Coordinates of C-alpha atoms in Angstrom, one line a residue:
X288 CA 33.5 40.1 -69.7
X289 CA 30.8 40.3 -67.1
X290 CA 28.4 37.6 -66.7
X291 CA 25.0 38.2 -67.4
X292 CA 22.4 38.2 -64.9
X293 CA 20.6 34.5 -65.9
X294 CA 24.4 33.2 -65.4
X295 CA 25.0 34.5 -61.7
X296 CA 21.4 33.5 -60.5
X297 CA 22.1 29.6 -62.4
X298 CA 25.3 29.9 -60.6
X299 CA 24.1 30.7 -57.1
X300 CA 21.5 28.5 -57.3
X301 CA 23.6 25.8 -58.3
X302 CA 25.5 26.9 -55.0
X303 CA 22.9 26.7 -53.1
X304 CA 21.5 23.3 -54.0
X305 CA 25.4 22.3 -53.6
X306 CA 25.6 23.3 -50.4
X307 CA 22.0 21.6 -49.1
X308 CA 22.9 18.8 -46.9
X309 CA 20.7 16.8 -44.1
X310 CA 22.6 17.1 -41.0
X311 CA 24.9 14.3 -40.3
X312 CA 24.8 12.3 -37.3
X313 CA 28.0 12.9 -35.1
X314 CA 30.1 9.6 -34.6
X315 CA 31.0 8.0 -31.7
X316 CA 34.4 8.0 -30.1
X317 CA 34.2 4.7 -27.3
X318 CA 31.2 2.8 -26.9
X319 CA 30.4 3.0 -22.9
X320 CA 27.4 0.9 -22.1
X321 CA 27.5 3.0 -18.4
X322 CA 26.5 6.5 -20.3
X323 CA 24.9 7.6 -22.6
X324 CA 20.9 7.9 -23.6
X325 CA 19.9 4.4 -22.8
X326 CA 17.3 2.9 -20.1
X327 CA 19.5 0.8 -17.6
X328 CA 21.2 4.4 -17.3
X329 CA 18.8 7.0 -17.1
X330 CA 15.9 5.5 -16.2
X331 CA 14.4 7.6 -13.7
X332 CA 13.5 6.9 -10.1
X333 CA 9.9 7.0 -9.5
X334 CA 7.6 7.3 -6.6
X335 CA 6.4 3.5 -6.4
X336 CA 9.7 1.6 -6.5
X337 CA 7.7 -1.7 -6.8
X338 CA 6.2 -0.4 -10.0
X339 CA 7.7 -0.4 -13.5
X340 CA 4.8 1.9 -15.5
X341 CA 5.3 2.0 -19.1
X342 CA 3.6 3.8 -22.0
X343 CA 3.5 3.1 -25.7
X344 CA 1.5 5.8 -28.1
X345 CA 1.0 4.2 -31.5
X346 CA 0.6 6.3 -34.7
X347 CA -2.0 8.1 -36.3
X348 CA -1.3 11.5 -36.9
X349 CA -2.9 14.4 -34.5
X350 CA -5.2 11.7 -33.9
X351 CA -3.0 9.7 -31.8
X352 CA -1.2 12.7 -30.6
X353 CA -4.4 14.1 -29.1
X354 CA -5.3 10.7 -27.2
X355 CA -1.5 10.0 -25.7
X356 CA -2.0 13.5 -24.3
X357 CA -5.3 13.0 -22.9
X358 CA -3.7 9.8 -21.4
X359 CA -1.1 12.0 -19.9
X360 CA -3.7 14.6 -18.3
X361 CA -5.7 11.9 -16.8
X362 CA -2.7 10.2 -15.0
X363 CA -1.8 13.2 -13.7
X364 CA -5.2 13.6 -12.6
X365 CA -5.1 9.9 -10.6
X366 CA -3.9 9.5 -7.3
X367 CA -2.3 6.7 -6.3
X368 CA -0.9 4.6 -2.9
X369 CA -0.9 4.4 0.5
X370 CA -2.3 7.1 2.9
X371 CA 0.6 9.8 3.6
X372 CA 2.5 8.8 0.0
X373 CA -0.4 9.5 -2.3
X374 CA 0.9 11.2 -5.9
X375 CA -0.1 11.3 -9.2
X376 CA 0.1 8.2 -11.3
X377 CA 1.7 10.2 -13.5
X378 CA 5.0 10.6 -11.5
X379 CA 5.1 6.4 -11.9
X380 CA 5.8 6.8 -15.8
X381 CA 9.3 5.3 -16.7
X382 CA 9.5 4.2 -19.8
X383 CA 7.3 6.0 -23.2
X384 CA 7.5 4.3 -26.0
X385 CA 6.2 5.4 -29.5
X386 CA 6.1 6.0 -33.2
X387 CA 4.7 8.3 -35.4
X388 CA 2.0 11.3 -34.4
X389 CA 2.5 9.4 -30.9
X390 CA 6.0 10.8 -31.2
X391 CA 5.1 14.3 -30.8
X392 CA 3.3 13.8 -27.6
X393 CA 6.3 11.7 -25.8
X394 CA 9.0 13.6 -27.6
X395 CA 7.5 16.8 -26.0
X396 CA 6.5 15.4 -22.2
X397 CA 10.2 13.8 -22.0
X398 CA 11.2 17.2 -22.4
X399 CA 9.0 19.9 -21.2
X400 CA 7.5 17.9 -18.2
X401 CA 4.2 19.1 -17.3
X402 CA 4.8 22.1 -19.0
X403 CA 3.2 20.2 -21.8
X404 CA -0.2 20.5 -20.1
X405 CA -0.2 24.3 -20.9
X406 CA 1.9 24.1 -24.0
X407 CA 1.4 21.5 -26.3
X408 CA -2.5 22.5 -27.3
X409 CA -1.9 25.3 -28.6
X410 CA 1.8 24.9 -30.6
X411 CA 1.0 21.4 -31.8
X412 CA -2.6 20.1 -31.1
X413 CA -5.0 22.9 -32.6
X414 CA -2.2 24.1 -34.9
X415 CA -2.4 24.0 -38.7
X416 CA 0.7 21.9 -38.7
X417 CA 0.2 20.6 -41.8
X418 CA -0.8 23.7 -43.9
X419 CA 2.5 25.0 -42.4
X420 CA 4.6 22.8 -43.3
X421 CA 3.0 22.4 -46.6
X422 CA 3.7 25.8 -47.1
X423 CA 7.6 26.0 -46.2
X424 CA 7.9 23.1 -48.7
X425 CA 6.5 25.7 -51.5
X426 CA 8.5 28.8 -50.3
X427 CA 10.9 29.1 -53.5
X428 CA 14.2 28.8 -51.3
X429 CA 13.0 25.9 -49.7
X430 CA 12.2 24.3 -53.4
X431 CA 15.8 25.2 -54.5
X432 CA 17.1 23.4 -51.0
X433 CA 14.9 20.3 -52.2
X434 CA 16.2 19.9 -55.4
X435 CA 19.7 18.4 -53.5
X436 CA 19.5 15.1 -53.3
X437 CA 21.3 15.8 -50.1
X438 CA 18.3 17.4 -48.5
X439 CA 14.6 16.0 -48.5
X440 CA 11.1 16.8 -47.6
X441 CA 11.9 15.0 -43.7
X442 CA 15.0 17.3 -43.1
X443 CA 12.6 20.3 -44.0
X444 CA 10.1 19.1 -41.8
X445 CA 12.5 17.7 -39.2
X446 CA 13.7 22.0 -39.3
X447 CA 10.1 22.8 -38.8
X448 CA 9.2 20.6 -35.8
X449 CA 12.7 22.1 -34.4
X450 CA 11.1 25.8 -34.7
X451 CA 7.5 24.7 -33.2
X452 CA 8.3 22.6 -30.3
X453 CA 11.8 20.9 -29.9
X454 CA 14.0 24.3 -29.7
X455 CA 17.5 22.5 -31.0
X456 CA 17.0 20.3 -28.1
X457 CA 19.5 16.8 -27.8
X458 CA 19.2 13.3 -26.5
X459 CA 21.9 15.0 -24.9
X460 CA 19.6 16.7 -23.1
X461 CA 17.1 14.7 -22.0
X462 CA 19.5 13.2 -19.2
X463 CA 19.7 16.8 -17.8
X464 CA 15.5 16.2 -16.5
X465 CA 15.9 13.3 -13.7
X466 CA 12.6 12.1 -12.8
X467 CA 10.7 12.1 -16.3
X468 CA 10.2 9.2 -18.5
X469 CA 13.2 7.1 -20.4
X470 CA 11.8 8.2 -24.5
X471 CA 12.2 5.7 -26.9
X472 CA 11.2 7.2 -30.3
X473 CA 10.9 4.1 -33.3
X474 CA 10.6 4.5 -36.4
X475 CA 11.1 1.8 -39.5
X476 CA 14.5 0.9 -41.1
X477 CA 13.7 1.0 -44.8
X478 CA 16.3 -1.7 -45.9
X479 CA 15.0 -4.2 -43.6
X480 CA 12.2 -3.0 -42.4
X481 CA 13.2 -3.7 -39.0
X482 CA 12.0 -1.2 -36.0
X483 CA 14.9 1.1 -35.6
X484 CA 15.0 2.6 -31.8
X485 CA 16.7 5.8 -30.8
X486 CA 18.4 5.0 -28.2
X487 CA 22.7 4.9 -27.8
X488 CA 22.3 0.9 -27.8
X489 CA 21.0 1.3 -31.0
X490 CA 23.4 4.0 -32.0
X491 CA 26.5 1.6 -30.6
X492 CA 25.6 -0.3 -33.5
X493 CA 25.9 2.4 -36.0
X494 CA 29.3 3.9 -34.0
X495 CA 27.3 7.5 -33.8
X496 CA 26.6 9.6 -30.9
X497 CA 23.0 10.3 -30.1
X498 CA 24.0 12.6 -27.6
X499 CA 24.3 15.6 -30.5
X500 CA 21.3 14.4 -32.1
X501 CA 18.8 16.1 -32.1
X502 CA 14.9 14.8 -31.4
X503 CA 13.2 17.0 -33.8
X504 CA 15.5 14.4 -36.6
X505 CA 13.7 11.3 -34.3
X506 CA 10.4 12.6 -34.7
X507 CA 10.6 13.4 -38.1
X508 CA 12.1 10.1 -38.9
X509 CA 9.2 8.4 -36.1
X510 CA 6.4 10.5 -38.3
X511 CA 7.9 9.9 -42.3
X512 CA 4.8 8.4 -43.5
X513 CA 6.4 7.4 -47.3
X514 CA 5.1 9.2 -50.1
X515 CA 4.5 12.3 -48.5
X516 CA 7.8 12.5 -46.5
X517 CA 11.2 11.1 -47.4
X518 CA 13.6 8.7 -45.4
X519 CA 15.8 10.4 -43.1
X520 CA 18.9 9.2 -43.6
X521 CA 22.1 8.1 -40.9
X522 CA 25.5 7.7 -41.8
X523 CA 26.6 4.1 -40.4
X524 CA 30.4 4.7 -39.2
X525 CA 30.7 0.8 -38.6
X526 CA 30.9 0.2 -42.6
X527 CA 34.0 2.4 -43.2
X528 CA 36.0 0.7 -40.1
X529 CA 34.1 -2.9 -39.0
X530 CA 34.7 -4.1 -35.9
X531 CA 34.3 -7.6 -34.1
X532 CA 30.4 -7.4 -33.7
X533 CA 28.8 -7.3 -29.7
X534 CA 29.6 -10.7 -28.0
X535 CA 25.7 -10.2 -27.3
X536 CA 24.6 -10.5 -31.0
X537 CA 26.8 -14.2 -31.1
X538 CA 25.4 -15.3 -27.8
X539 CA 21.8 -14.8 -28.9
X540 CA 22.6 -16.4 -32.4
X541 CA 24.8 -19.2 -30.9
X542 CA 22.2 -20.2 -28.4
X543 CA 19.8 -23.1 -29.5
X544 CA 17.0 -22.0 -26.6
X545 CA 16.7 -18.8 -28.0
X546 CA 14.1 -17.4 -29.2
X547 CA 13.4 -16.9 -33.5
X548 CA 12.4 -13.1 -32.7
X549 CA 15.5 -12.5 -30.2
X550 CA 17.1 -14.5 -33.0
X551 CA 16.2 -11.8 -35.9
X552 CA 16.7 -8.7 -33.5
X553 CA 20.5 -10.2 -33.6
X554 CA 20.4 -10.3 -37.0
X555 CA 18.9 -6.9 -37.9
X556 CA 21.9 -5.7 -35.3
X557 CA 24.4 -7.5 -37.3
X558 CA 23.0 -6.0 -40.3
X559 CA 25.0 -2.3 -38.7
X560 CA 28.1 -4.1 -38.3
X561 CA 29.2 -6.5 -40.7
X562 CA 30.3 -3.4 -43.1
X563 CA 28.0 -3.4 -45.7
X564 CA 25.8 -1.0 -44.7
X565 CA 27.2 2.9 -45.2
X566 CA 23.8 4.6 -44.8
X567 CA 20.4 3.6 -42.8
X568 CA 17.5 5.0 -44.2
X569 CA 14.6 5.5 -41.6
X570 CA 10.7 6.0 -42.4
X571 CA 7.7 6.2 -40.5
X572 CA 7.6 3.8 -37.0
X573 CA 4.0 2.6 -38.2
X574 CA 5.6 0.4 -41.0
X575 CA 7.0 -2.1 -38.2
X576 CA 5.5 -1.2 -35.1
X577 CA 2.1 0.9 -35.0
X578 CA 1.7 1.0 -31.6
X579 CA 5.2 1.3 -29.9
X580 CA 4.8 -1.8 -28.4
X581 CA 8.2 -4.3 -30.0
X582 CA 10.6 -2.8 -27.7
X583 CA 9.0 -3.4 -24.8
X584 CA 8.2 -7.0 -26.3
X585 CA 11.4 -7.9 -27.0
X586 CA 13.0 -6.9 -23.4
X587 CA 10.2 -8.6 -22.1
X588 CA 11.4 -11.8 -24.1
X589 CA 14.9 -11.1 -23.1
X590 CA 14.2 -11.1 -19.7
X591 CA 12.0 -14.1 -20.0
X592 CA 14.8 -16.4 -21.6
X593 CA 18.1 -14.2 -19.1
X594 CA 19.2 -13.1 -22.9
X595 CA 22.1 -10.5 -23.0
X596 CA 19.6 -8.1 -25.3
X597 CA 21.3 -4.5 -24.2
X598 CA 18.4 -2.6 -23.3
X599 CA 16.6 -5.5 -21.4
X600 CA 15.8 -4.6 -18.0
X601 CA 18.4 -6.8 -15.3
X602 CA 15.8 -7.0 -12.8
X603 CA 11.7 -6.6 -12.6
X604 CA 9.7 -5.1 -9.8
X605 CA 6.7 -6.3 -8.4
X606 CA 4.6 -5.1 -10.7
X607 CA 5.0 -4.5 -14.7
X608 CA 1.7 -2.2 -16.0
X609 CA 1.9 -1.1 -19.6
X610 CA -0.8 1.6 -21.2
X611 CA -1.3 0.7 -24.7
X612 CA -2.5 3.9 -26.6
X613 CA -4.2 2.6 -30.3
X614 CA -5.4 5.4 -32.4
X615 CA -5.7 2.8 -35.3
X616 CA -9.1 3.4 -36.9
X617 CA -11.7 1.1 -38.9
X618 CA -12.4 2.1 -42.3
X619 CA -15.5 1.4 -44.1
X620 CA -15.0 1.2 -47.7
X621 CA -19.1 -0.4 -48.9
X622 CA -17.2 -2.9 -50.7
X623 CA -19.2 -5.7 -49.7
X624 CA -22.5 -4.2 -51.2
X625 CA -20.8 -4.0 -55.1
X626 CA -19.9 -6.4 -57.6
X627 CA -16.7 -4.9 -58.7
X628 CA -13.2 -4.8 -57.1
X629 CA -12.0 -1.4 -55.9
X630 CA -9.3 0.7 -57.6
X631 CA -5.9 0.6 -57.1
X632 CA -5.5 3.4 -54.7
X633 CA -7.9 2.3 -52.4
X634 CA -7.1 -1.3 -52.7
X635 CA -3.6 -0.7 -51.4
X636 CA -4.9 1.9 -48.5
X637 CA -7.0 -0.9 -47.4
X638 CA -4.2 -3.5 -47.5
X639 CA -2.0 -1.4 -45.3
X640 CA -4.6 -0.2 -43.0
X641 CA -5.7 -4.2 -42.6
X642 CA -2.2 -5.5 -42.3
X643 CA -1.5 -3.1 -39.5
X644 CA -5.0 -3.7 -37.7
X645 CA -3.9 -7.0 -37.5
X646 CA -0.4 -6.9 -36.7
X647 CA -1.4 -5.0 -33.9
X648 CA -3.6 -7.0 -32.9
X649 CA -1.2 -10.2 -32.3
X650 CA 1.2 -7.8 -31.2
X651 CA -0.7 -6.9 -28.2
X652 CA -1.8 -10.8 -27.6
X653 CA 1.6 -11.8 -27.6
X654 CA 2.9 -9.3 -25.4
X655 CA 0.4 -10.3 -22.8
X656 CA 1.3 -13.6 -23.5
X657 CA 4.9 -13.2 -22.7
X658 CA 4.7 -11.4 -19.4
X659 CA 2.0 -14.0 -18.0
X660 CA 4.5 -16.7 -18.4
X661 CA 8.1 -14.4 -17.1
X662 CA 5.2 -14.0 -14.2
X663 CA 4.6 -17.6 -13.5
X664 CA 8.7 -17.4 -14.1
X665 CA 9.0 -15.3 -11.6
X666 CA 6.7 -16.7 -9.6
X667 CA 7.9 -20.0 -9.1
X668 CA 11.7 -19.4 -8.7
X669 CA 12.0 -16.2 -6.9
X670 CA 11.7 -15.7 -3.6
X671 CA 10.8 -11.9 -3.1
X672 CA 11.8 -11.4 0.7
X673 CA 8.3 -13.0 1.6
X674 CA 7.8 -16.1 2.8
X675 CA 6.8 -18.1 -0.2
X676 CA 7.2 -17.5 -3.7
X677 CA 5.6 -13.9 -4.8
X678 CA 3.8 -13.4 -8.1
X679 CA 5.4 -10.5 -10.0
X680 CA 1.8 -8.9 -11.0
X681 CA 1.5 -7.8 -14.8
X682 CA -1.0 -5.1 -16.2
X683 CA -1.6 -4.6 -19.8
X684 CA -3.9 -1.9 -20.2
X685 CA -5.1 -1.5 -24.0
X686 CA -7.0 1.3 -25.2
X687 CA -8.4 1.0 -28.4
X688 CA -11.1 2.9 -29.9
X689 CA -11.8 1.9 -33.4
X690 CA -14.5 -0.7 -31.7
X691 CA -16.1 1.9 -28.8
X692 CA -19.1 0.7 -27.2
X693 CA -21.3 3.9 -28.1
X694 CA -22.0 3.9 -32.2
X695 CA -21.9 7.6 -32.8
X696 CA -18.3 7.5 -30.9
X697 CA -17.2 5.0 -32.9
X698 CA -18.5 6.1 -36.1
X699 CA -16.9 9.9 -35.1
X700 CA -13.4 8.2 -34.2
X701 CA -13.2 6.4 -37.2
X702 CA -14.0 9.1 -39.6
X703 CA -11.5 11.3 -38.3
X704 CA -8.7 11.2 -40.6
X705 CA -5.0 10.6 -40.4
X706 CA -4.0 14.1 -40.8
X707 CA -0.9 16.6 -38.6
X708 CA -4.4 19.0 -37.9
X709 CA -7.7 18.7 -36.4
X710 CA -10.4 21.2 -36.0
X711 CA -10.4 21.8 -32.4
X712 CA -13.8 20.4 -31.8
X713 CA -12.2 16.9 -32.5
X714 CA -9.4 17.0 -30.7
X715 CA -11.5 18.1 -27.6
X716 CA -13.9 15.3 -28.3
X717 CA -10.7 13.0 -29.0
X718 CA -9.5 14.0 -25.6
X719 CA -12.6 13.4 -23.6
X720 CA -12.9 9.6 -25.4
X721 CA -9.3 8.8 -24.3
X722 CA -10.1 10.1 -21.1
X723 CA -13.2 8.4 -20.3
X724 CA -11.8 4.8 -22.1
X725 CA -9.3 5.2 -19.4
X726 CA -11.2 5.8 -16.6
X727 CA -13.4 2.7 -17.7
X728 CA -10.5 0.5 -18.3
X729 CA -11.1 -2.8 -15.9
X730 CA -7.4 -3.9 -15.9
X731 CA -6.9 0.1 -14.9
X732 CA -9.0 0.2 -12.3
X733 CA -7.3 -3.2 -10.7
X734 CA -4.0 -1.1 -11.1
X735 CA -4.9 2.0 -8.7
X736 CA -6.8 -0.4 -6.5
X737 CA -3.7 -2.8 -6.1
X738 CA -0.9 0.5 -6.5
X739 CA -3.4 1.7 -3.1
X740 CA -2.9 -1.3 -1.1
X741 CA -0.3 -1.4 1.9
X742 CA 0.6 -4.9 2.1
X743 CA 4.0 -5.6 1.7
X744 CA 3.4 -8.3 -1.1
X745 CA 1.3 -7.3 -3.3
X746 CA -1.1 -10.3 -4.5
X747 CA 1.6 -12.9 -2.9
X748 CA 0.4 -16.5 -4.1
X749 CA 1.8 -19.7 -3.5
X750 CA 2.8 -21.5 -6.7
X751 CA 4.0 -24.5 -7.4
X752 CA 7.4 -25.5 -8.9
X753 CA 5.8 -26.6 -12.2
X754 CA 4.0 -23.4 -12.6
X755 CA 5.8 -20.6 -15.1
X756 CA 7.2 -23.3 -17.7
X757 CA 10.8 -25.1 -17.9
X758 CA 13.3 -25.9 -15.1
X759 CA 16.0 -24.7 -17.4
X760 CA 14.4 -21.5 -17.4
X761 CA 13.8 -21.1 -14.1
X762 CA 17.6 -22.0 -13.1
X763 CA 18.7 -19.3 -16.0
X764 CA 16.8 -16.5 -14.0
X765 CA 17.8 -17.4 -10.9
X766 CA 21.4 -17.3 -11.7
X767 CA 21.1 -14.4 -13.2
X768 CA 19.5 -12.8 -9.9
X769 CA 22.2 -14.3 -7.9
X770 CA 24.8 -12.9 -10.0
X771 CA 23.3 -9.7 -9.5

C-alpha cells in the first residue's frame, strides 16, 4: 500500500532531525606536552627577544571587535627599537588572549596575518552579521535541524562564522603560520563556571585533540552569550576510561604555599578527570573572564610561586607589557531619580552588567599587582648577565573607554549597544577612539620609549635582598632557573 504523502515528508523529517548532530570533538591518542597547540610550543619568535607583548580583547560584541582591531592597526602603525632594527610593534605580539566579540578579531589575525587589515572590515566589521545569522536560524531546513536536541543555535552559528571568515580552518592549522601570535580563545564552562581555554593543555584534560577542531566551534563557544545562543558542547573522553590525574594537579593541591586561585584552577582541572564528567558544556567567555585577562593571570601567579601550571611560561624576559582592550560600557538606567524599583528584566541586565564592571575591575588590579611583586622577585634573586640584580620591567596598558575624558565620547561609547553589527559610522568612530586612547596611553608611551633604548639592561636597578617578598620564594625561582 503506498504511503501517503504527509507520511513520507513526517518520515524524512524525522530523518533529518535524527541525523542532526554538533560535530564531535576528535579524541586524543597520547598526550605529548612537546606538540600540539599550546604556548611553550608554538610560541612564536619575535623581533624583540627581551620582550614578551601580550594582548587580551574582552567582550562586547562588534563593539569590542571593532576596538581590538583598531589596536591591531595602530601597532602596526608604531615603530619600535634601536636604529637599524626598527619594526612594527606589531611583529612583538606573542600571545592574544580573548573572549567573546574580542574572539573574532584574534581568531581571524592568528590566522590571516595582516591580511586582516584589508579583510576583516568588510566580511565581519560592517557586515549585517547578525541579521544573517538571524535569518539562517529561520530558513525552514535549518528549523528542522534545530529541533535535534543534537544540534543547537551555536553549532548553526559556529557553521556560519565557518562560511564568513574561518574557511574550515584547525588549531591544526595555526602552527602552519610561524611568527604570528599564540591564540588563546576562552570561553565559560557552564557546570562550573570556570574559564575554559582552547588550548591542547586544556584539551589533555578532556583526552581530545584540538588539532581537528576547528576555530569557528571556539569562537562560537568564546561568543554564546546564553539566551540567545546555546552551549556548545565537548565530549569529555577522560569519563569513559579515567586515568591517574596530571602529577601537576596533586602538586598544586598538595602544596601548603600555594596559592587559593592556583588551588581552584587544580580543581576545575580535576573536575575533567576524575570520571564524572561525560560532556562539558561551554557558553560565552564574558561569564568568567570579560576581558581575557585570567589566563595570563594565572601563569603570571604560576610563575610567581615556580608552580608546575602547564601553560606557565618557564622563563620571563626582560620586559612583560600586556594591552588590555575593555569594551565594557556604563549604562545609565535614571534609576536614581524614581521612587520605584525597576522590572525584572532590567534589574537582572543591570546586575550582570555591574558584576562584570567590577570583576573586571579587580581583575585588572590584581594582575598588576602580581607582576609588580614576580618583578621585585625577579629582581632581587636573578642575576640577568649584568652586574647587579636587573629589574624585569612590567607594562600593563589598560584601555578602557566607558569613562573617556571627552563627554560626548563617552556618552557615544556607552550608547552603542552590544550587538554582532554596527552602522559603519560607529565602527569608524569606534576605531578612531581605540586608536587615539592608545596613542595617549602614558604606560604606552613609556613602552616605545624604553622598547627604543639601546642599553643592554633596560632600567637595571640595584635592589636589595628584601625587596620582591619571601626568601622561600626567591630560592624556589632560582632553582627553577638553574634547573633550566
Amino acid at each position: 500500500m503506498a504511503l501517503k504523502r504527509p507520511t513520507i515528508l513526517l518520515i524524512l523529517v524525522s530523518l533529518i532531525t535524527g541525523c542532526a548532530h554538533y560535530p564531535v570533538n576528535a579524541p586524543l591518542r597520547t598526550a605529548n606536552p612537546r606538540s600540539g597547540y599550546r604556548f611553550q610550543v608554538v610560541a612564536p619568535q619575535t623581533n624583540s627577544e627581551d620582550l614578551l607583548l601580550m594582548l587580551a580583547f574582552s567582550g562586547g560584541g562588534t563593539r569590542a571587535a571593532a576596538l581590538s582591531y583598531s589596536v591591531l592597526e595602530e601597532l602596526k602603525k608604531t615603530q619600535v627599537g634601536s636604529p637599524g632594527n626598527q619594526h612594527p610593534l606589531l611583529e612583538d605580539v606573542g600571545l592574544i588572549s580573548s573572549v567573546s566579540g574580542g574572539s573574532f578579531t584574534a581568531a581571524c589575525y592568528a590566522l590571516w596575518g595582516e591580511r586582516i587589515f584589508s579583510d576583516f572590515e568588510p566580511l565581519f566589521l560592517k557586515k549585517h552579521v547578525q541579521t544573517a545569522l538571524l535569518l539562517r536560524t529561520l530558513a525552514p531546513w535549518n528549523q528542522v535541524r534545530l529541533a535535534s536536541p543534537r544540534f543547537s543555535r551555536s553549532d548553526l552559528a559556529a557553521e556560519y562564522y565557518d562560511h564568513l571568515l574561518f574557511k574550515g580552518a584547525t588549531f591544526g592549522g595555526l602552527t602552519a603560520h610561524p611568527g604570528r601570535p599564540f591564540l588563546s580563545v576562552n570561553a565559560t564552562d557552564l557546570g562550573s563556571g570556570a574559564r575554559f581555554e582552547f588550548t591542547q593543555d586544556e584539551f589533555d584534560l578532556l583526552r581530545s585533540d584540538l588539532s581537528q577542531f576547528s576555530v569557528s566551534r571556539a569562537v562560537a563557544a568564546s561568543s554564546a552569550f546564553p539566551v540567545y545562543l546555546t552551549p556548545v558542547v565537548l565530549k569529555n573522553y577522560s569519563a569513559e576510561q579515567p586515568e591517574s590525574e596530571p602529577e601537576w594537579i596533586k602538586t598544586i593541591l598538595e602544596e601548603p604555599a600555594a596559592s587559593s586561585r592556583l588551588k581552584y584552577v587544580a580543581l576545575q582541572a580535576r573536575s575533567y578527570v576524575d570520571g564524572h564528567r561525560h560532556f562539558i558544556h561551554l557558553l560565552d567567555g564574558g561569564l568568567s573572564d570579560n576581558l581575557g585577562l585570567r589566563g595570563a593571570l594565572d601563569r603570571a601567579i604560576a610563575r610567581e610561586q615556580s608552580s608546575p601550571l602547564p601553560s606557565a611560561p618557564s622563563k620571563l624576559p626582560r620586559r612583560v607589557a600586556i594591552i588590555v582592550v575593555d569594551a565594557h560600557r556604563d549604562l545609565e538606567y535614571g534609576w536614581d531619580s524614581k521612587e520605584h524599583s525597576p522590572g525584572l528584566g532590567a534589574l537582572l541586565g543591570s546586575v550582570g552588567g555591574a558584576a562584570i564592571s567590577h570583576y573586571s575591575f579587580e581583575t585588572t588590579e590584581l594582575f598588576r599587582e602580581v607582576m609588580a611583586r614576580l618583578s621585585r622577585e625577579r629582581a632581587s634573586c636573578l642575576l640577568t648577565g649584568a652586574s647587579q640584580p636587573v629589574e624585569i620591567s612590567t607594562y600593563t596598558i589598560d584601555l578602557h573607554f566607558n569613562q573617556l575624558a571627552d563627554e560626548s565620547d563617552r556618552r557615544f561609547f556607552n550608547s552603542v549597544p552590544t550587538r554582532l553589527q554596527l552602522p559603519p559610522s560607529t565602527v569608524e568612530r569606534l576605531k578612531h577612539l581605540a586608536a587615539v586612547e592608545l596613542r595617549r596611553n602614558p604606560e604606552f608611551q613609556t613602552l616605545i620609549h624604553d622598547l627604543g633604548r639601546t642599553d643592554e639592561a633596560p632600567n637595571a636597578k640595584a635592589v636589595s635582598t628584601e625587596a620582591g617578598g619571601s626568601a622561600f620564594l626567591c630560592q624556589q625561582a632560582s632553582g627553577a632557573i638553574e634547573r633550566k
